[in-house]
Every structure is written in C-alpha cells, then in structure tokens.
mmCIF file of C-alpha atoms in Angstrom:
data_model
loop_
_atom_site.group_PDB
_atom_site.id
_atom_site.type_symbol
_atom_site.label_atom_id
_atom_site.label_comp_id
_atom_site.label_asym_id
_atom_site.label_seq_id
_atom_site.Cartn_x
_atom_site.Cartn_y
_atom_site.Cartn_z
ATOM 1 C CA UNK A 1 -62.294 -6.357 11.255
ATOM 2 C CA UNK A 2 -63.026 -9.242 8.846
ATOM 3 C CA UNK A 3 -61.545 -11.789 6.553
ATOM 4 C CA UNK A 4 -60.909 -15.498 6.267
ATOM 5 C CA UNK A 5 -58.028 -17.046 7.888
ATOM 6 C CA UNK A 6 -56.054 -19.770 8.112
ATOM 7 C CA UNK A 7 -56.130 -22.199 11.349
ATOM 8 C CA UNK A 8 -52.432 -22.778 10.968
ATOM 9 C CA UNK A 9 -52.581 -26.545 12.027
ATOM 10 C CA UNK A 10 -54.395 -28.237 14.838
ATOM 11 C CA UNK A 11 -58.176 -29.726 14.101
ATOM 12 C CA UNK A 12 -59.815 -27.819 11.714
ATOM 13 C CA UNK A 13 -61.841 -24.817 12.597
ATOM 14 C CA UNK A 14 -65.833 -24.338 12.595
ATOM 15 C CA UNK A 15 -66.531 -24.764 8.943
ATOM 16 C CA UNK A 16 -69.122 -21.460 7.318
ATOM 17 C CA UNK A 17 -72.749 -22.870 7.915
ATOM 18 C CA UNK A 18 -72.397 -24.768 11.328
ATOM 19 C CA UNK A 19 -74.624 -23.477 13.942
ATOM 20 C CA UNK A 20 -72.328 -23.352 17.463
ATOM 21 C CA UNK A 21 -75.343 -22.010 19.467
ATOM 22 C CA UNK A 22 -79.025 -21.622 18.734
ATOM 23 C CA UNK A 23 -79.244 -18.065 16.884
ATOM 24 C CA UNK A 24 -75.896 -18.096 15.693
ATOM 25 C CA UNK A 25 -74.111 -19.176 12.129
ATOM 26 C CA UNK A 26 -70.705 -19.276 11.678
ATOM 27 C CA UNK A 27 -69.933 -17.105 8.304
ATOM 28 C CA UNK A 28 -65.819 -17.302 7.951
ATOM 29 C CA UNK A 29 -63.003 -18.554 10.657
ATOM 30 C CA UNK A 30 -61.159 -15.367 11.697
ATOM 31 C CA UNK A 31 -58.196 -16.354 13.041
ATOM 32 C CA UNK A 32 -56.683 -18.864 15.486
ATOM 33 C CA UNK A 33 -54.615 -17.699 19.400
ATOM 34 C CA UNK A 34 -52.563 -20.406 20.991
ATOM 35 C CA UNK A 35 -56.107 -21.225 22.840
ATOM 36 C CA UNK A 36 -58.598 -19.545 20.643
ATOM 37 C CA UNK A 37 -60.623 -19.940 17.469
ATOM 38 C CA UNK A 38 -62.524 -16.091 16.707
ATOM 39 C CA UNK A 39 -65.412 -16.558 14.221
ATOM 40 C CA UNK A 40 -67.129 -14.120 11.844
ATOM 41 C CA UNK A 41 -70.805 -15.040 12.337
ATOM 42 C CA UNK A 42 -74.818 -14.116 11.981
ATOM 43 C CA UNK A 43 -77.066 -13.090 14.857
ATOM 44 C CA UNK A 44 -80.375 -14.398 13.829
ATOM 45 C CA UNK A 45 -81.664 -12.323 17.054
ATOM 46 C CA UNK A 46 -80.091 -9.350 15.835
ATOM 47 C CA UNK A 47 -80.344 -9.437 12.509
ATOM 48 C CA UNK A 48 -76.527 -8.709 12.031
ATOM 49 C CA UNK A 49 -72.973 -9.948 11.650
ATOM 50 C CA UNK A 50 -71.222 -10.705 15.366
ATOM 51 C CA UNK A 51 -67.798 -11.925 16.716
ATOM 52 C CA UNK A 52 -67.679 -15.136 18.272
ATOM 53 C CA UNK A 53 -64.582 -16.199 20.603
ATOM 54 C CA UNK A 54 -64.673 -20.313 21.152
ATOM 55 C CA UNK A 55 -61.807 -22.136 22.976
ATOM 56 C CA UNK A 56 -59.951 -24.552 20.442
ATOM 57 C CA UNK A 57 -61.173 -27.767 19.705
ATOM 58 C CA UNK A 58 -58.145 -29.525 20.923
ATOM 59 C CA UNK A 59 -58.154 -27.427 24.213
ATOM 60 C CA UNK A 60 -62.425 -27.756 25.336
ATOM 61 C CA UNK A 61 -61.446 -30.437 27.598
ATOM 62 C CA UNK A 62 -59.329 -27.468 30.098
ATOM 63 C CA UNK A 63 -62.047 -26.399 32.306
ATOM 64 C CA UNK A 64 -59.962 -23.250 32.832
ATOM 65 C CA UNK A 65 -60.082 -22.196 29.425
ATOM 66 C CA UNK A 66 -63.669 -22.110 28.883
ATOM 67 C CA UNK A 67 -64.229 -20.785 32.721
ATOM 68 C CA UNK A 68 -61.635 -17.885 31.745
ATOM 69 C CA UNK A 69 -63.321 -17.536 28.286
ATOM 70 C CA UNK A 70 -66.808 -17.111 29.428
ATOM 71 C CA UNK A 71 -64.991 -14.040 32.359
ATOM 72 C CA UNK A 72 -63.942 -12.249 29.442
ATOM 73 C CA UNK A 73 -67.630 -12.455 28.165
ATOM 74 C CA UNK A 74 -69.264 -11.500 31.302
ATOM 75 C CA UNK A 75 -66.738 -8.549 31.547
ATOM 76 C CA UNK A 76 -67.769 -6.747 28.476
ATOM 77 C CA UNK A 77 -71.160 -7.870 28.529
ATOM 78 C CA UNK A 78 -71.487 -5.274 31.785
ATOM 79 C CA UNK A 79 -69.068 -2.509 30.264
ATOM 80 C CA UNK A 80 -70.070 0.065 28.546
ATOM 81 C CA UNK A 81 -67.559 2.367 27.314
ATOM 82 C CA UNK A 82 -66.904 4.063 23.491
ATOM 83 C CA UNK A 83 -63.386 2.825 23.547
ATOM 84 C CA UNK A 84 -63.979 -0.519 24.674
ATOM 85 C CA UNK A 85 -65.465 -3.785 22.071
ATOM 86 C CA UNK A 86 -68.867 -4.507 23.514
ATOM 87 C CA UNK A 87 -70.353 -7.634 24.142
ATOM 88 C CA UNK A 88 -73.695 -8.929 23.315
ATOM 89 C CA UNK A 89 -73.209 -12.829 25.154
ATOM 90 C CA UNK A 90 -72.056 -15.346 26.750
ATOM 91 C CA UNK A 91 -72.880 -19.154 26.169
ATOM 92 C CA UNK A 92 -72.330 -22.024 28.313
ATOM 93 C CA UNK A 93 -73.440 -24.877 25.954
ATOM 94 C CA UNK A 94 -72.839 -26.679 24.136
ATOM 95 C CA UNK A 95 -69.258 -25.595 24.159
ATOM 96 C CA UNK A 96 -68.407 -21.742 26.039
ATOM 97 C CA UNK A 97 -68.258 -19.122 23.262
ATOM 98 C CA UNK A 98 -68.609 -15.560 23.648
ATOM 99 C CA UNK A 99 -70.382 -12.878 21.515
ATOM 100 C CA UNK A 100 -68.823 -9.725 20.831
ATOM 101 C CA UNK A 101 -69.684 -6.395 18.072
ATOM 102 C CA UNK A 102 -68.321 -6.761 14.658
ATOM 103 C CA UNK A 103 -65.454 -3.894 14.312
ATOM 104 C CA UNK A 104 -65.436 -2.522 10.531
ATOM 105 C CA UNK A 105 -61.927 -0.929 11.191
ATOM 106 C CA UNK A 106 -57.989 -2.133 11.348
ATOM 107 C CA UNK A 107 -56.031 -3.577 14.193
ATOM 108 C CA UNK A 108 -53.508 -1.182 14.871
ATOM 109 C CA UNK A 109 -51.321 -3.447 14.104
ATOM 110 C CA UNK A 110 -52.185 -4.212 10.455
ATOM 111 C CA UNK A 111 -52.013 -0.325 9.921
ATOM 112 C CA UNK A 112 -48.001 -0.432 11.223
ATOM 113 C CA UNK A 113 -47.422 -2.543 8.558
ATOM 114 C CA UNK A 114 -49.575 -1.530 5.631
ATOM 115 C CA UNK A 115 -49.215 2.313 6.206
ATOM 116 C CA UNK A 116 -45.822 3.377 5.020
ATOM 117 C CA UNK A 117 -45.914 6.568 6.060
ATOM 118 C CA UNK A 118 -46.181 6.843 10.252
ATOM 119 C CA UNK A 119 -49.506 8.743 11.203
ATOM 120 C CA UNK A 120 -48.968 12.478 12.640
ATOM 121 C CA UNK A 121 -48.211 13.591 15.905
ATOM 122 C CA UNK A 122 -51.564 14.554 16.522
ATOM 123 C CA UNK A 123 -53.194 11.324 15.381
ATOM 124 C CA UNK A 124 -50.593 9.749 18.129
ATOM 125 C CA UNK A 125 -51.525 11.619 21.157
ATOM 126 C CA UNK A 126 -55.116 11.379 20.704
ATOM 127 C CA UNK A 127 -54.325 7.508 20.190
ATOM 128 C CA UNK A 128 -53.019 7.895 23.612
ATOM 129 C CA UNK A 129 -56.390 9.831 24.809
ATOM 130 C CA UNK A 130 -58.556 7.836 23.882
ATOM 131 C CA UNK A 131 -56.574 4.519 25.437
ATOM 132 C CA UNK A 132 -56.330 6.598 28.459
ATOM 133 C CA UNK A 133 -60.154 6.605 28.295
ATOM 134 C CA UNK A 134 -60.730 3.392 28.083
ATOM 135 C CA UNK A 135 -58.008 2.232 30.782
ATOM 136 C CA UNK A 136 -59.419 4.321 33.784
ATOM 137 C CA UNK A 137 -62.469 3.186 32.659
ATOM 138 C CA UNK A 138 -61.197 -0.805 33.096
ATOM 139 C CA UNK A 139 -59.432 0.619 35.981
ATOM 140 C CA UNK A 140 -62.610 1.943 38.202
ATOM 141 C CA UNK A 141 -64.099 -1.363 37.726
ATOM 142 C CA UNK A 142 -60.946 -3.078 39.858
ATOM 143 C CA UNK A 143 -59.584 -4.329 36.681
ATOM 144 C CA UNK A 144 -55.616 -4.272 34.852
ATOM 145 C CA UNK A 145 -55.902 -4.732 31.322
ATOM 146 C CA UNK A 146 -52.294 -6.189 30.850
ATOM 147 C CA UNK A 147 -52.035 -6.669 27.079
ATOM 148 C CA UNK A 148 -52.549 -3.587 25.481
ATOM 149 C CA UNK A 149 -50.628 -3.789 22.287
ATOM 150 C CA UNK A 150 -51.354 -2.670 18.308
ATOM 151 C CA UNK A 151 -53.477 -5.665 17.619
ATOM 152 C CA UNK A 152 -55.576 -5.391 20.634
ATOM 153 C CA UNK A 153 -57.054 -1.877 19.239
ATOM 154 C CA UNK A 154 -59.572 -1.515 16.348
ATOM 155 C CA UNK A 155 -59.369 2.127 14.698
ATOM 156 C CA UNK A 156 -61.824 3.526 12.633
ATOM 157 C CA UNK A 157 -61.624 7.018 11.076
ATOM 158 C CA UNK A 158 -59.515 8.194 14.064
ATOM 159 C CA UNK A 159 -62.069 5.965 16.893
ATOM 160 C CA UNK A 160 -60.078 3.605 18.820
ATOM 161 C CA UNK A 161 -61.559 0.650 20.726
ATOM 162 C CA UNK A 162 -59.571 -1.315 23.254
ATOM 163 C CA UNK A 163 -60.489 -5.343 22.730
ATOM 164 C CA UNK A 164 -59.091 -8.774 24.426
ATOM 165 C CA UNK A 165 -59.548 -8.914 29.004
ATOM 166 C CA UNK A 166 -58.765 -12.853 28.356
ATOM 167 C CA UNK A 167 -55.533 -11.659 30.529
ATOM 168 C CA UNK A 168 -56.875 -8.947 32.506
ATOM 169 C CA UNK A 169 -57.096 -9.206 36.718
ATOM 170 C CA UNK A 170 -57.259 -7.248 39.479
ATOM 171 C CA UNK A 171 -53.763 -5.683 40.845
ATOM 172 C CA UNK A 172 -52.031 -8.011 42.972
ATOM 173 C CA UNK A 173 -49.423 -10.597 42.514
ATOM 174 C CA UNK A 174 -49.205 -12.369 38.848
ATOM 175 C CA UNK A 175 -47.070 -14.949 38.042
ATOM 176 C CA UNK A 176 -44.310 -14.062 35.777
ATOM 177 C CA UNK A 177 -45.208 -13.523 31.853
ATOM 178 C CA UNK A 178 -48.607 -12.505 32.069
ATOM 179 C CA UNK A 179 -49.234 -10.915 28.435
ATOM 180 C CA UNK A 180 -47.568 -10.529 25.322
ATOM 181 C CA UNK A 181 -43.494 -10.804 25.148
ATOM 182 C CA UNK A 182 -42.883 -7.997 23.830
ATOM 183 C CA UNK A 183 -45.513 -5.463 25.245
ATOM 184 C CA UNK A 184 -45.371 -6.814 28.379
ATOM 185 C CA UNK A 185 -44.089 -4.185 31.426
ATOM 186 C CA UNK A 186 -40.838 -5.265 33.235
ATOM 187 C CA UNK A 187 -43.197 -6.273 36.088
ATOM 188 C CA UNK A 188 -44.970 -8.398 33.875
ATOM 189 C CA UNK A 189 -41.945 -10.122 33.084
ATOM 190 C CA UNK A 190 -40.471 -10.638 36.280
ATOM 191 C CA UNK A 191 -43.833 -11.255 38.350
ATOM 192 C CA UNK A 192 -45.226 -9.808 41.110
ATOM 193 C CA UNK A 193 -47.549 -7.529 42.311
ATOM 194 C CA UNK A 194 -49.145 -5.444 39.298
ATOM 195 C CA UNK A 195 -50.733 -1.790 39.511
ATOM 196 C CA UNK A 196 -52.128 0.582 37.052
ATOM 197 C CA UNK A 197 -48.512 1.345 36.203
ATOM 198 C CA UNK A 198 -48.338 -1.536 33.654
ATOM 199 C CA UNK A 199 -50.753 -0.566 31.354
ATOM 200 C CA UNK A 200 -49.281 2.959 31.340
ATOM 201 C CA UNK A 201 -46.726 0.356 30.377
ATOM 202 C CA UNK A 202 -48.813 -0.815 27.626
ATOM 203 C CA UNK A 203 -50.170 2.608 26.337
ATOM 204 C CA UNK A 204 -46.819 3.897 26.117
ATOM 205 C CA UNK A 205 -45.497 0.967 24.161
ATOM 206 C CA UNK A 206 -48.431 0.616 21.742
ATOM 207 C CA UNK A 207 -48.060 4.437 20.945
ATOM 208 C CA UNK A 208 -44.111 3.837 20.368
ATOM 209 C CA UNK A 209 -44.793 1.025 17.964
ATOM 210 C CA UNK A 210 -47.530 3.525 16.201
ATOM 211 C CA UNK A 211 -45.253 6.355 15.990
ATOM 212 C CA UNK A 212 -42.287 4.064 14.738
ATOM 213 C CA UNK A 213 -43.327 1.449 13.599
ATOM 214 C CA UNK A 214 -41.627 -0.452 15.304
ATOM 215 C CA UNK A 215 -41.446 -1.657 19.545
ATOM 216 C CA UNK A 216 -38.398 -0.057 21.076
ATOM 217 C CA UNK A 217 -36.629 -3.519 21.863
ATOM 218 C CA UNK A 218 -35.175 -6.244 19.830
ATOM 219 C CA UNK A 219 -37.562 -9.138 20.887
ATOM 220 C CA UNK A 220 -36.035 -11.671 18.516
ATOM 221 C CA UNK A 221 -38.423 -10.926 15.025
ATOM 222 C CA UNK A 222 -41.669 -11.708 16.906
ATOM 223 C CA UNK A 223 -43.922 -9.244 18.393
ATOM 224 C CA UNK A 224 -47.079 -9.590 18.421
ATOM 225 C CA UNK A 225 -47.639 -13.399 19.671
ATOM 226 C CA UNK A 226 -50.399 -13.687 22.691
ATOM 227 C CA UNK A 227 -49.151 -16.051 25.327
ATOM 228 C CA UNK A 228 -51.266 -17.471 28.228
ATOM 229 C CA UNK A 229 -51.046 -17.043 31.773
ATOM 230 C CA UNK A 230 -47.096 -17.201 32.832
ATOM 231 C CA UNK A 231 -46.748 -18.243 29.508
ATOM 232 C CA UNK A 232 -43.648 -17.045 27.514
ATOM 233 C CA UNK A 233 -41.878 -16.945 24.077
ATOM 234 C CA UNK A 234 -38.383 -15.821 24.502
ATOM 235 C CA UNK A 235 -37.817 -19.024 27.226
ATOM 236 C CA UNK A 236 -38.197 -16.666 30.394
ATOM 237 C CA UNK A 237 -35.708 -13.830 28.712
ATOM 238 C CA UNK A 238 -37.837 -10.480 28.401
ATOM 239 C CA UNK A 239 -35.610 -7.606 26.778
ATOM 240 C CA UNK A 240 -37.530 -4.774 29.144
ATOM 241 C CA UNK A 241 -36.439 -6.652 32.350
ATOM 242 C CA UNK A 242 -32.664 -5.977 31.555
ATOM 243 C CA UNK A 243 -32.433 -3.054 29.668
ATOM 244 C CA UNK A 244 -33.822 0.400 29.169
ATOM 245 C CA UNK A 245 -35.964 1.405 26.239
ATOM 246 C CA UNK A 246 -34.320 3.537 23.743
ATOM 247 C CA UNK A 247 -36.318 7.166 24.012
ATOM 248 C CA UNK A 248 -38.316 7.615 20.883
ATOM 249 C CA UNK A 249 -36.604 10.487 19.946
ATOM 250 C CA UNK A 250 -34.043 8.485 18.821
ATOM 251 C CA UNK A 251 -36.775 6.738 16.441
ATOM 252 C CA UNK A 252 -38.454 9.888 15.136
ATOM 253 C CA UNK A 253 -38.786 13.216 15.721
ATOM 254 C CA UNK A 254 -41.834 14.454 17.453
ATOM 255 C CA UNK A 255 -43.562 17.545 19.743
ATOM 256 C CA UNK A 256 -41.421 17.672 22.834
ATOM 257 C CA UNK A 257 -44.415 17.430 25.196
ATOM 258 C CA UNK A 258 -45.280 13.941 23.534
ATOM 259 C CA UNK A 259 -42.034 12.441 23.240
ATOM 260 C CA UNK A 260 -41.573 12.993 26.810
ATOM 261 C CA UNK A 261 -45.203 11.361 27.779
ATOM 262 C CA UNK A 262 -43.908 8.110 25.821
ATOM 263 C CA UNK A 263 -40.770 8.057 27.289
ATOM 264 C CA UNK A 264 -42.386 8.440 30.781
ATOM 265 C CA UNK A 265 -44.965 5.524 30.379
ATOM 266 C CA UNK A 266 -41.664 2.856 29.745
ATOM 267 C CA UNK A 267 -39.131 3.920 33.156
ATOM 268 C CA UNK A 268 -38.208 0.972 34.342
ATOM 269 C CA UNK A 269 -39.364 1.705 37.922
ATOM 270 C CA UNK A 270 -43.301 1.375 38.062
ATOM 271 C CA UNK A 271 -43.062 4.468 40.552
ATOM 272 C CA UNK A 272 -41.552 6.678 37.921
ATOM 273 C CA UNK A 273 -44.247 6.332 35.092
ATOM 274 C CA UNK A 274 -47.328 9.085 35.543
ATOM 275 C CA UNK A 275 -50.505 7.898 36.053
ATOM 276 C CA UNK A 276 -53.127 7.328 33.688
ATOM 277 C CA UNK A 277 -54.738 11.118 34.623
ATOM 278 C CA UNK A 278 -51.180 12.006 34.446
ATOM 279 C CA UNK A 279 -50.599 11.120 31.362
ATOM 280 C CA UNK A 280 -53.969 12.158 29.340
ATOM 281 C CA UNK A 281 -53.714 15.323 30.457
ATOM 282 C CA UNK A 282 -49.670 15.061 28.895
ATOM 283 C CA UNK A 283 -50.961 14.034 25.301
ATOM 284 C CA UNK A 284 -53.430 16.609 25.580
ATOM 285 C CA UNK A 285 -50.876 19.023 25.118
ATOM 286 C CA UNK A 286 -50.084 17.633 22.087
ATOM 287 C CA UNK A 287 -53.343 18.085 20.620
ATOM 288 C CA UNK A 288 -54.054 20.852 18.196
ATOM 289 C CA UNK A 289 -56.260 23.698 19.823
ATOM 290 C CA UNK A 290 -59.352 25.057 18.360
ATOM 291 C CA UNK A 291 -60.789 28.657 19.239
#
C-alpha cells in the first residue's frame, strides 16, 4: 500500500525529508481525505517504513479533528487482531499524527478496478470470513466499525486486513450520514440508533462490490468518497434509504448458499440481516472442503 499522490488542492502536503515527530521522516505523501493527509514514512526506532495519518494543514486548528484522530490511534494501538491494521503510535505534538504498519498489498478497491476478471466464489466468501473475523473482534471491544467498504481493506495473497475506526462508535444513536454514501446501511442514512446490524451492512456490500464489481445502487458515479460525521455527498438523498438492493444474482451468478448470505446482510430492516456468527458460519458453506 504505497505510492505518491497528489494533494488535489488545499496547502501543500508534508514535503519527503521533513521530520513531523522526533523518529519519524516523511518518505512520499500518500493521499489526501476531506480531513486527512496519510504519509509514507521511516521509523528511525524501528528501523522500517510506517504509515502516518496527520489532520490537514488547513483543518489543525479543529480541536475535534486531532482529538478524533489521536482515538483512532489509541484504538489500534490496543488491538490486536490478524485482520485488523495495527498501530505502533500516537503523537500529541507538535501536531496529532498517528502511526500505523505499512500494508504491502491492494485496497480492495484498486483490485475492482484493475482486475478484469471478478475473483471466484471461493475467494468471496472467505473475503467475507475473514471480515467477519475482524468485526466481532471490533465488536467485543463495544465498538461499530461503520465504514467498511473496498478501500478500507488491504489484501495480500488472499489476507485481508480491515483499516480506518476514524468513524467507528459504540451502538447508540448517530446522527444521520455517518460513513461513506454509498456503503453506508439505511440506518446510517437516516440516523438513529446503530447495532452490529450495520456492518453486516457493510460486509455484505463490500463483498457485492467484490463479486460485481460494482455496489448494487446507482449512487450518482461516486462511490468511494469518505465523508465526516453527518456528513453527506448526495445532499441528504441515500439510494439504500428508499429502495431495495437488487439481489446479486441478478449481477452474477454464484453458489446458492453465498448469494443468499449477501443478499441477507442488505434487508432493509436491521432485524432481518443475520448476525455476524450468523453469517460466517453462511460463507463457510461456501468454502471448498478439504479431507
């Protein structure tokens, strides 16, 4: 997960050399969120390449940001899971930034749209494992992740990791537009109090856009843009809040068993979905078995 971006406008990102922190040298600008600059960078202590996630420079004056930044850090700096991006730190000062394990894979999302052909049913449901994994992991900790989507898992040779909490809360009431437009559940959208059920939500609609290539409503040629908190692109109009999604076996044909454990994770009705258990133990099924 490397590369030199763009910052697409706004003051100009961290340039390769500066030294944000004391052990740490910035080697390329990754990319640039609506609040976030992510760095490729050197651990001096560790003797190896790192992540580092710093609030924009036009945005260090909102407390919030940095405050929500630095939770994030904390977060993974305590977790410990093999589908889940570790962290290494969290700095205060100069300016909040976060240290996080340099992924060699691809976003699931870059794979979508430089893989032609769509991966195998197999390859699918064990997607779904292993974000199953890694969501009642978040889950026993009193946490929703709420933005699961194809660019918020790193794969590498068939080993998913889950990355991004910057959005993630206990269940409870949220205000409306908490994630990503077009990943978000119809909870989500609305507002309201969240459960587990809306990252079911989110596995089921990452593994739809993996099998398809494509997210199962028309969310106006954009979708995969991270919004803040309440935050929305589509000016409070969220396609899964008014309409059903279309089953996946209109999309492709797959294994029975699976198609029906996608289709479950995106009913309308929070109720209705299966829970996480529930649902790894569905893609199981799917999975070839060995003697």
């Amino acid at each position: 997960m490397s590369g030199r971006a763009t910052h697409g406008g706004g003051p100009a990102p961290l340039v390769p050399g500066t030294k944000p922190a004391p052990g740490y040298e910035i080697l390329a600008h990754l990319t640039r969120t609506g609040w976030l600059d992510v760095y490729d960078a050197w651990s001096a202590e560790r003797a190896c390449r790192c992540v580092l996630k710093t609030v924009r420079p036009d945005l260090r004056g909102e407390e919030r940001l940095g405050e929500r930044l630095l939770r994030e850090g904390r977060w993974l700096r305590e977790f410990s899971h093999p589908h889940l991006v570790r962290g290494y730190e969290t700095v205060e000062s100069p300016e909040p930034l976060v240290v996080l394990e340099t992924l060699t894979g691809e976003t699931l999302s870059h794979l979508v749209a430089r893989v032609r052909r769509r991966p195998a049913a197999a390859d699918v449901a064990l997607l779904g494992v292993q974000l199953c994994s890694a969501v009642h992991y978040l889950h026993g900790r009193g946490l929703l992740h709420l933005d699961l989507k194809p660019s918020n898992v790193v794969v590498e040779r068939g080993h998913a990791k889950v990355l991004d909490l910057s959005v993630a809360r206990p269940p409870g009431p949220a205000p409306a537009g908490v994630g990503t437009c077009c990943y978000l559940s119809p909870e989500q959208a609305r507002g309201g109090p969240l459960t587990a059920a809306a990252d079911v939500w989110g596995i089921g609609i990452t593994l739809y856009e993996v099998a398809c290539g494509d997210v199962p409503f028309d969310c106006g040629g954009t979708v995969d843009e991270s919004e803040d908190d309440g935050a929305d692109v589509a000016d409070g109009w969220y396609p899964q809040a008014e309409e059903a999604a279309v089953p996946i076996a209109s999309r492709r044909r797959l294994p029975r068993a699976l198609a029906a454990a996608v289709d479950a994770c995106l009913r309308a009705d929070p109720a209705a979905r299966p829970t996480v258990a529930e649902l790894a133990e569905a893609l199981e099924t799917a999975l070839p078995r060995h003697p």
